Short mmCIF file of N, CA and C in Angstrom, two decimals:
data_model
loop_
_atom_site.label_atom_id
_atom_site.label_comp_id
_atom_site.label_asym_id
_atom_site.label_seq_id
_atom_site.Cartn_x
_atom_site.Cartn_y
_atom_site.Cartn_z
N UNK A 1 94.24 78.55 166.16
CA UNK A 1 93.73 78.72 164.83
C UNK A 1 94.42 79.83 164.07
N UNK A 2 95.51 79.85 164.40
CA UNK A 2 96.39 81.02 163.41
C UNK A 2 97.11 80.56 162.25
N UNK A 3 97.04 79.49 161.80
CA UNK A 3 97.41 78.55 161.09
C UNK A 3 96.96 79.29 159.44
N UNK A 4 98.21 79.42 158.56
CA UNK A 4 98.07 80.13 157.44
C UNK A 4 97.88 78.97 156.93
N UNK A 5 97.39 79.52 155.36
CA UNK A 5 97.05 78.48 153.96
C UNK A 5 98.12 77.89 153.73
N UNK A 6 98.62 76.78 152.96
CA UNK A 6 99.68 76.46 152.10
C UNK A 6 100.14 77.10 151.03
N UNK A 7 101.30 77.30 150.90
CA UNK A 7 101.53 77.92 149.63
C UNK A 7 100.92 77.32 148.41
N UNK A 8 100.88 76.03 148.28
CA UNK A 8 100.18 75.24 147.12
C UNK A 8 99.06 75.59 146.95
N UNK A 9 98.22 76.41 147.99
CA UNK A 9 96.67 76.12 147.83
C UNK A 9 96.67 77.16 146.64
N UNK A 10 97.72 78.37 147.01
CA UNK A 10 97.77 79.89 146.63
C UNK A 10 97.95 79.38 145.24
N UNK A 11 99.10 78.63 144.72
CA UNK A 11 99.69 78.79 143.68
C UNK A 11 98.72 78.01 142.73
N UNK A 12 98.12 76.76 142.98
CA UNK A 12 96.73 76.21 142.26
C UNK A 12 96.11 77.21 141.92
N UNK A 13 95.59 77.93 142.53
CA UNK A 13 94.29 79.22 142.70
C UNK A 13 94.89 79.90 141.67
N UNK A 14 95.80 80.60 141.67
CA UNK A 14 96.65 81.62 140.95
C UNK A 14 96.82 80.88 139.43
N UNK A 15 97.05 79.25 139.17
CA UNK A 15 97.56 79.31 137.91
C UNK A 15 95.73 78.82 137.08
N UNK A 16 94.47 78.15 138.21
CA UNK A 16 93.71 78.23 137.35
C UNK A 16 92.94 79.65 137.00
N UNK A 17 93.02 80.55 137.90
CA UNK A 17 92.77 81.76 137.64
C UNK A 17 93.27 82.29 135.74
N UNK A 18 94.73 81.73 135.82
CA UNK A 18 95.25 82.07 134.84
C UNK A 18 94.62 81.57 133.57
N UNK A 19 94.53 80.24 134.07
CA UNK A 19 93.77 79.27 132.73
C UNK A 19 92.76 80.11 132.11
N UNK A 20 91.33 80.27 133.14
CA UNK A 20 90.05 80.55 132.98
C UNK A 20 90.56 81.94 132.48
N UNK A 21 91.33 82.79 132.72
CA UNK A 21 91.54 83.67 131.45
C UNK A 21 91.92 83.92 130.62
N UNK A 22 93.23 82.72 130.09
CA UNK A 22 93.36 82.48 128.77
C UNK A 22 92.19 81.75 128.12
N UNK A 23 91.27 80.73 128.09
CA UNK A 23 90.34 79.98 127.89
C UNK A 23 89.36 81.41 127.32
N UNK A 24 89.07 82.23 128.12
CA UNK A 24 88.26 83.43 128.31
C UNK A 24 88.80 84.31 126.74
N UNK A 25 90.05 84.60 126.82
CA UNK A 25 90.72 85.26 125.91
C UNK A 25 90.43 84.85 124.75
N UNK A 26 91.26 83.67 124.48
CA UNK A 26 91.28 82.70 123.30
C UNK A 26 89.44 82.53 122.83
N UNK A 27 88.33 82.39 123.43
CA UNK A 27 87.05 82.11 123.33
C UNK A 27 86.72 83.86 122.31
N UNK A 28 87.24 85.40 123.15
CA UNK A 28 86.93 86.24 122.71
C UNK A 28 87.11 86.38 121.18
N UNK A 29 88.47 86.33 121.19
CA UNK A 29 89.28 86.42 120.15
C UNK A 29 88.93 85.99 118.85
N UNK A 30 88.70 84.46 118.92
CA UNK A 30 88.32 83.68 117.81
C UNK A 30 86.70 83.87 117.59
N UNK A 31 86.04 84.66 118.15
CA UNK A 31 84.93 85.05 117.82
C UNK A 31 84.84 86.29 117.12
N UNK A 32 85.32 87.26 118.06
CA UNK A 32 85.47 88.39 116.79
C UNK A 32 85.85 88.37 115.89
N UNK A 33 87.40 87.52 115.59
CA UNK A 33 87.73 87.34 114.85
C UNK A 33 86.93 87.02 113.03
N UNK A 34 86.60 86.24 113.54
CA UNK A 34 85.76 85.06 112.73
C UNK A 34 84.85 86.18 112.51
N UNK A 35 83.76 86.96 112.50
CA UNK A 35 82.98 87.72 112.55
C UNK A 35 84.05 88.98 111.32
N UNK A 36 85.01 89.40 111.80
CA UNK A 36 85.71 90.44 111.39
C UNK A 36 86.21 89.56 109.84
N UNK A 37 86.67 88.72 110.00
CA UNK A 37 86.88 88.12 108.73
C UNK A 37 86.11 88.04 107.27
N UNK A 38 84.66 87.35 107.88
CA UNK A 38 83.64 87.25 107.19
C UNK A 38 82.94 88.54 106.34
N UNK A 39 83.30 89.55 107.70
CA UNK A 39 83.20 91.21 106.96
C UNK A 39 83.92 91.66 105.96
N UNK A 40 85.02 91.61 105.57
CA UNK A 40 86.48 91.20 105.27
C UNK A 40 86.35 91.17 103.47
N UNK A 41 86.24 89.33 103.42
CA UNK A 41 85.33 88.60 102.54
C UNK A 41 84.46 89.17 101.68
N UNK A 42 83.81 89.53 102.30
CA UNK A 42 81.97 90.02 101.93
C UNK A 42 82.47 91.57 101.09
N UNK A 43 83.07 92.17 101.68
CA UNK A 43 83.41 93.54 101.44
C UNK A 43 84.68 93.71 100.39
N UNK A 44 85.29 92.28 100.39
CA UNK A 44 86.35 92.31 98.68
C UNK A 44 85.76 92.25 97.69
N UNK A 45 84.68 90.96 98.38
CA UNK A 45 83.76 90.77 96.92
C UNK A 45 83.12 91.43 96.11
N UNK A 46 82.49 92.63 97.60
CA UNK A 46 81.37 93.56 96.96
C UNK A 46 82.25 94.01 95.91
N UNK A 47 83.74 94.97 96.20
CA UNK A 47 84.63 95.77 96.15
C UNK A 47 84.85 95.53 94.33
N UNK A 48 85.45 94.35 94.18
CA UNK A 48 85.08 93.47 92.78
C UNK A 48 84.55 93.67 91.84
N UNK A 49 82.96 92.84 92.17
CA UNK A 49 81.78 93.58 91.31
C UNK A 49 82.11 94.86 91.05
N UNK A 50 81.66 95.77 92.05
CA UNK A 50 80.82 96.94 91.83
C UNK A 50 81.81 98.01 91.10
N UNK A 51 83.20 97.75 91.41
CA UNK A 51 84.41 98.60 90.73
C UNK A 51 84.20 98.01 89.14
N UNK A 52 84.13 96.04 88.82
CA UNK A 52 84.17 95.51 87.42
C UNK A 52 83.07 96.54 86.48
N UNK A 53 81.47 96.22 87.31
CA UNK A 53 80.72 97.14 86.78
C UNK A 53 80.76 98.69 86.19
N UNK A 54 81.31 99.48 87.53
CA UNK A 54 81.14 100.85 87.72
C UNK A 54 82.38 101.09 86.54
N UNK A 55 83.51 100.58 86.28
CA UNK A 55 84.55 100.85 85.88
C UNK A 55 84.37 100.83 83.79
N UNK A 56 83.49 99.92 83.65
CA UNK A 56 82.73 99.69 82.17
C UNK A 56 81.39 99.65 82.10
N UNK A 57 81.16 100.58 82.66
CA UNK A 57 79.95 101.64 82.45
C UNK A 57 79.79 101.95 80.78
N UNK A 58 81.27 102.68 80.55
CA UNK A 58 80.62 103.02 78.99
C UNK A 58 81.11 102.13 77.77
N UNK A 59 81.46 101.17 78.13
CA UNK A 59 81.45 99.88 77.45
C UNK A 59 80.96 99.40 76.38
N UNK A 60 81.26 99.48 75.33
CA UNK A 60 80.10 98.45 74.19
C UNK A 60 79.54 97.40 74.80
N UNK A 61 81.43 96.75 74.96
CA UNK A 61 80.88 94.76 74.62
C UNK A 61 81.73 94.81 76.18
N UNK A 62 81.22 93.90 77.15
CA UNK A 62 82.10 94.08 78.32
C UNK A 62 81.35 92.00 78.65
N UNK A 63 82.11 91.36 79.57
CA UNK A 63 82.43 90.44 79.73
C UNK A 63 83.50 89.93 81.15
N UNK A 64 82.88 89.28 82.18
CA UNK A 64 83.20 89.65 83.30
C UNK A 64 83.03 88.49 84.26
N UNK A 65 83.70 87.72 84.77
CA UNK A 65 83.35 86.17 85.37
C UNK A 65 83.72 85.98 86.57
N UNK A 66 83.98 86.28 88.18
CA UNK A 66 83.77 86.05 89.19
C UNK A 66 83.54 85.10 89.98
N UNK A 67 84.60 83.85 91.05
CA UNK A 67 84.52 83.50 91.88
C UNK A 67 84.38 83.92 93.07
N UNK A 68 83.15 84.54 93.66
CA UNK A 68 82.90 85.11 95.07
C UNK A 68 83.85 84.01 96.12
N UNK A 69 84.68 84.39 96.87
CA UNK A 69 85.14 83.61 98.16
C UNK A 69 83.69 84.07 99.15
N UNK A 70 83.07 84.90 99.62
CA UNK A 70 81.61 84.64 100.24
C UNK A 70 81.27 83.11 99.73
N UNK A 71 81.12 82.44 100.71
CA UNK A 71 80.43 80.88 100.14
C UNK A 71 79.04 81.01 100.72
N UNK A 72 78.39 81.35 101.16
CA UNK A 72 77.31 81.30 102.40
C UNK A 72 76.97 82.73 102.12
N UNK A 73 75.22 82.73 102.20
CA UNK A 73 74.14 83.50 101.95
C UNK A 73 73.45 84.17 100.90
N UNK A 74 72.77 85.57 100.66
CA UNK A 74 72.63 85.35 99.35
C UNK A 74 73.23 86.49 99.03
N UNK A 75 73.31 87.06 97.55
CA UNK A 75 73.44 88.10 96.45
C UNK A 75 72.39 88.09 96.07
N UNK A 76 72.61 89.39 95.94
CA UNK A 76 71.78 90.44 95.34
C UNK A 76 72.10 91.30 94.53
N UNK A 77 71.84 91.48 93.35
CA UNK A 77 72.17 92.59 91.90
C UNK A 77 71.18 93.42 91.63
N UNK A 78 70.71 94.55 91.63
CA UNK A 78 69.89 95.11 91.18
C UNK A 78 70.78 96.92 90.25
N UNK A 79 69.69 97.50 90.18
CA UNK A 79 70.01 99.34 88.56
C UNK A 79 71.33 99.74 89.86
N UNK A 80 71.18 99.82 90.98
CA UNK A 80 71.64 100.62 91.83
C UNK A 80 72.77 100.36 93.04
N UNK A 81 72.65 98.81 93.35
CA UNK A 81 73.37 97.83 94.42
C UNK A 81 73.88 96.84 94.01
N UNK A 82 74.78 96.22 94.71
CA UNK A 82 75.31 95.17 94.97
C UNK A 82 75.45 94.63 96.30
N UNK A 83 74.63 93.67 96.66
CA UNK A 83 74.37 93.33 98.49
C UNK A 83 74.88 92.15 98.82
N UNK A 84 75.58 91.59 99.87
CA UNK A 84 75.91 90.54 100.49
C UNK A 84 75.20 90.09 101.53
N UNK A 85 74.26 89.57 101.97
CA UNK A 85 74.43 89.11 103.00
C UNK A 85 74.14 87.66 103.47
N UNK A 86 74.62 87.26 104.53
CA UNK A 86 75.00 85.89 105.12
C UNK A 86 75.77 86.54 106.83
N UNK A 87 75.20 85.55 107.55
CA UNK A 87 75.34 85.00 108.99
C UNK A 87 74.83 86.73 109.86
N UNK A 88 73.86 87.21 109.33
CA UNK A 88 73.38 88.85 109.85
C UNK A 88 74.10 89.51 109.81
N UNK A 89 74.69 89.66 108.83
CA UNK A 89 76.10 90.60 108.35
C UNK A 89 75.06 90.98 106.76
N UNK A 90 74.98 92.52 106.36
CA UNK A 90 74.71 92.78 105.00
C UNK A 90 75.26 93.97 104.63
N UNK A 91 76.16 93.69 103.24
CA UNK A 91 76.78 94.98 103.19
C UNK A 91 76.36 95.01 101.68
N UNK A 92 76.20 96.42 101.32
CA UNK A 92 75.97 96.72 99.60
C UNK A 92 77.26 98.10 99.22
N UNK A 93 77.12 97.63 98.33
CA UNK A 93 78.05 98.65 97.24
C UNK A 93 77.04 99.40 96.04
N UNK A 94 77.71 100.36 95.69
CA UNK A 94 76.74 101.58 94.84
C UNK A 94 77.07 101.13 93.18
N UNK A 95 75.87 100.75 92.24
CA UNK A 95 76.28 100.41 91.16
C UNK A 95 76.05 101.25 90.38
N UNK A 96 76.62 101.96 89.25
CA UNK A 96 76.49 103.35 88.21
C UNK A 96 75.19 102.90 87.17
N UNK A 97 75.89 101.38 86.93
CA UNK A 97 74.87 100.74 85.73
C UNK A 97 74.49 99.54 85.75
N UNK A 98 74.33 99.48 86.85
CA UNK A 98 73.69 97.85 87.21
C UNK A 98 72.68 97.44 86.22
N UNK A 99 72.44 95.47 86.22
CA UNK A 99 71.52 95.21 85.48
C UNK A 99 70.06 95.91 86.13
N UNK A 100 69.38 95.87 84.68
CA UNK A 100 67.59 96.42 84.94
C UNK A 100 66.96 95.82 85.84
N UNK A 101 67.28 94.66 85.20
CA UNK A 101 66.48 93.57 86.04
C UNK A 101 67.08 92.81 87.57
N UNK A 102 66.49 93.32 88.62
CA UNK A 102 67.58 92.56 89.83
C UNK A 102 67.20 90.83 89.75
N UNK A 103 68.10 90.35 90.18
CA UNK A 103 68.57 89.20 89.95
C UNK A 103 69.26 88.99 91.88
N UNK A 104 69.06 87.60 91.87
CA UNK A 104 69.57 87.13 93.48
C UNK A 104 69.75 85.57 93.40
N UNK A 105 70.98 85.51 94.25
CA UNK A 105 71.56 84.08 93.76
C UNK A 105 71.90 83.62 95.27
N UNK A 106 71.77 82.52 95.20
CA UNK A 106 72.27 81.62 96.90
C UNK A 106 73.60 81.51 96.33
N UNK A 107 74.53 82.28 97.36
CA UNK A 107 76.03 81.81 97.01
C UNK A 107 76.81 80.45 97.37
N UNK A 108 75.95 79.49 98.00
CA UNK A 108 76.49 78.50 98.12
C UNK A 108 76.05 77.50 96.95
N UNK A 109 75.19 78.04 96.39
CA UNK A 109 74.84 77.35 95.05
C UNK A 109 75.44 77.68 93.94
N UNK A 110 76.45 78.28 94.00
CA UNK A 110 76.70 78.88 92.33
C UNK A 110 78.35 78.72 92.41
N UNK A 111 79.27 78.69 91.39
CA UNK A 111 80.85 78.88 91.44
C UNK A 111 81.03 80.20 90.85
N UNK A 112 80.81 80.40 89.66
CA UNK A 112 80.63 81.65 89.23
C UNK A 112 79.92 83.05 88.92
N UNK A 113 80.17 84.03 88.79
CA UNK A 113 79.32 85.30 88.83
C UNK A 113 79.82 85.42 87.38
N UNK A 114 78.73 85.49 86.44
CA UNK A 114 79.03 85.94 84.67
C UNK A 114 78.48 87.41 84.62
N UNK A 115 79.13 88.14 83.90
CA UNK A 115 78.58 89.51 83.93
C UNK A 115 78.82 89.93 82.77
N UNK A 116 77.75 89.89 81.97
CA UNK A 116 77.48 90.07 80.30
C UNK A 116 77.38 91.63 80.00
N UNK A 117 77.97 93.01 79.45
CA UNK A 117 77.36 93.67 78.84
C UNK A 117 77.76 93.96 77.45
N UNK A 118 76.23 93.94 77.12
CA UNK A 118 76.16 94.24 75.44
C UNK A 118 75.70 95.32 74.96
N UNK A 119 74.20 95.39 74.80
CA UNK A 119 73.12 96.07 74.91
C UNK A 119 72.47 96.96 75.95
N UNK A 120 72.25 95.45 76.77
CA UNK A 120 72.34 95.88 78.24
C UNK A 120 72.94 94.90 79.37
N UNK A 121 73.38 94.94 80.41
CA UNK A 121 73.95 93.91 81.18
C UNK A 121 73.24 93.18 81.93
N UNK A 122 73.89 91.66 81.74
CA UNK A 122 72.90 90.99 82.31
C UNK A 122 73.99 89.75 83.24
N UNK A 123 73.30 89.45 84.34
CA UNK A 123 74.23 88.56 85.62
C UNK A 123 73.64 87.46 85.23
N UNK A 124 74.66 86.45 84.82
CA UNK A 124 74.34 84.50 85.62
C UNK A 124 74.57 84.41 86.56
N UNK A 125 74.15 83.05 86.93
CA UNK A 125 75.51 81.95 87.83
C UNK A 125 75.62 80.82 87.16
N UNK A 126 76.59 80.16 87.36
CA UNK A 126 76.86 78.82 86.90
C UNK A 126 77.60 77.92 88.36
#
């Protein structure tokens, strides 16, 4: 019974070893990924708004129209924020002169973000 393994048995073993940790890898990867992206996204958009806003603050007549790439979850506008969230991810941005009135929109329902100031500013969607 001194009889060694085959080399084949070794080299099977060794290349699914290899598999199950590329499989493993590739599985990590495209998860964080995907996760890191969505953060990404969420955080240009805020970036957008809250600079369009903060930036014509002292504005008469200001006028302002927005395709969010966020497709998925909701918005939120309120005197003070700008919030994203979708898939348990929520991020907000600091607004100088946000509208009075908060306002919240399903972003998969809307194409555009309208951002009226006159008097005082006020958010659609369309």
């Amino acid at each position: 019974m001194n009889a060694k393994g085959s080399i084949a048995s070794n080299v099977i073993l060794w290349i699914a070893v290899a598999i199950a940790c590329g499989i493993a890898t590739y599985w990590f990867l495209q998860h964080f990924f995907s996760a890191q992206g969505v953060f990404e996204i969420m955080n240009n958009d805020l970036f957008v708004l809250s600079s369009k806003l903060n930036e014509n603050c002292d504005a008469n007549y200001y006028f302002f129209s927005y395709n969010p790439r966020t497709e998925q979850g909701l918005l939120t506008i309120d005197v003070n924020s700008v919030c994203i969230e979708t898939k348990g991810i929520k991020k907000c941005a600091t607004l100088y002169c946000g509208p009075t009135q908060p306002k919240s929109f399903e972003l998969d329902k809307l194409t555009y973000i309208e951002i009226e100031k006159n008097s005082s500013t006020r958010v659609r969607a369309k």
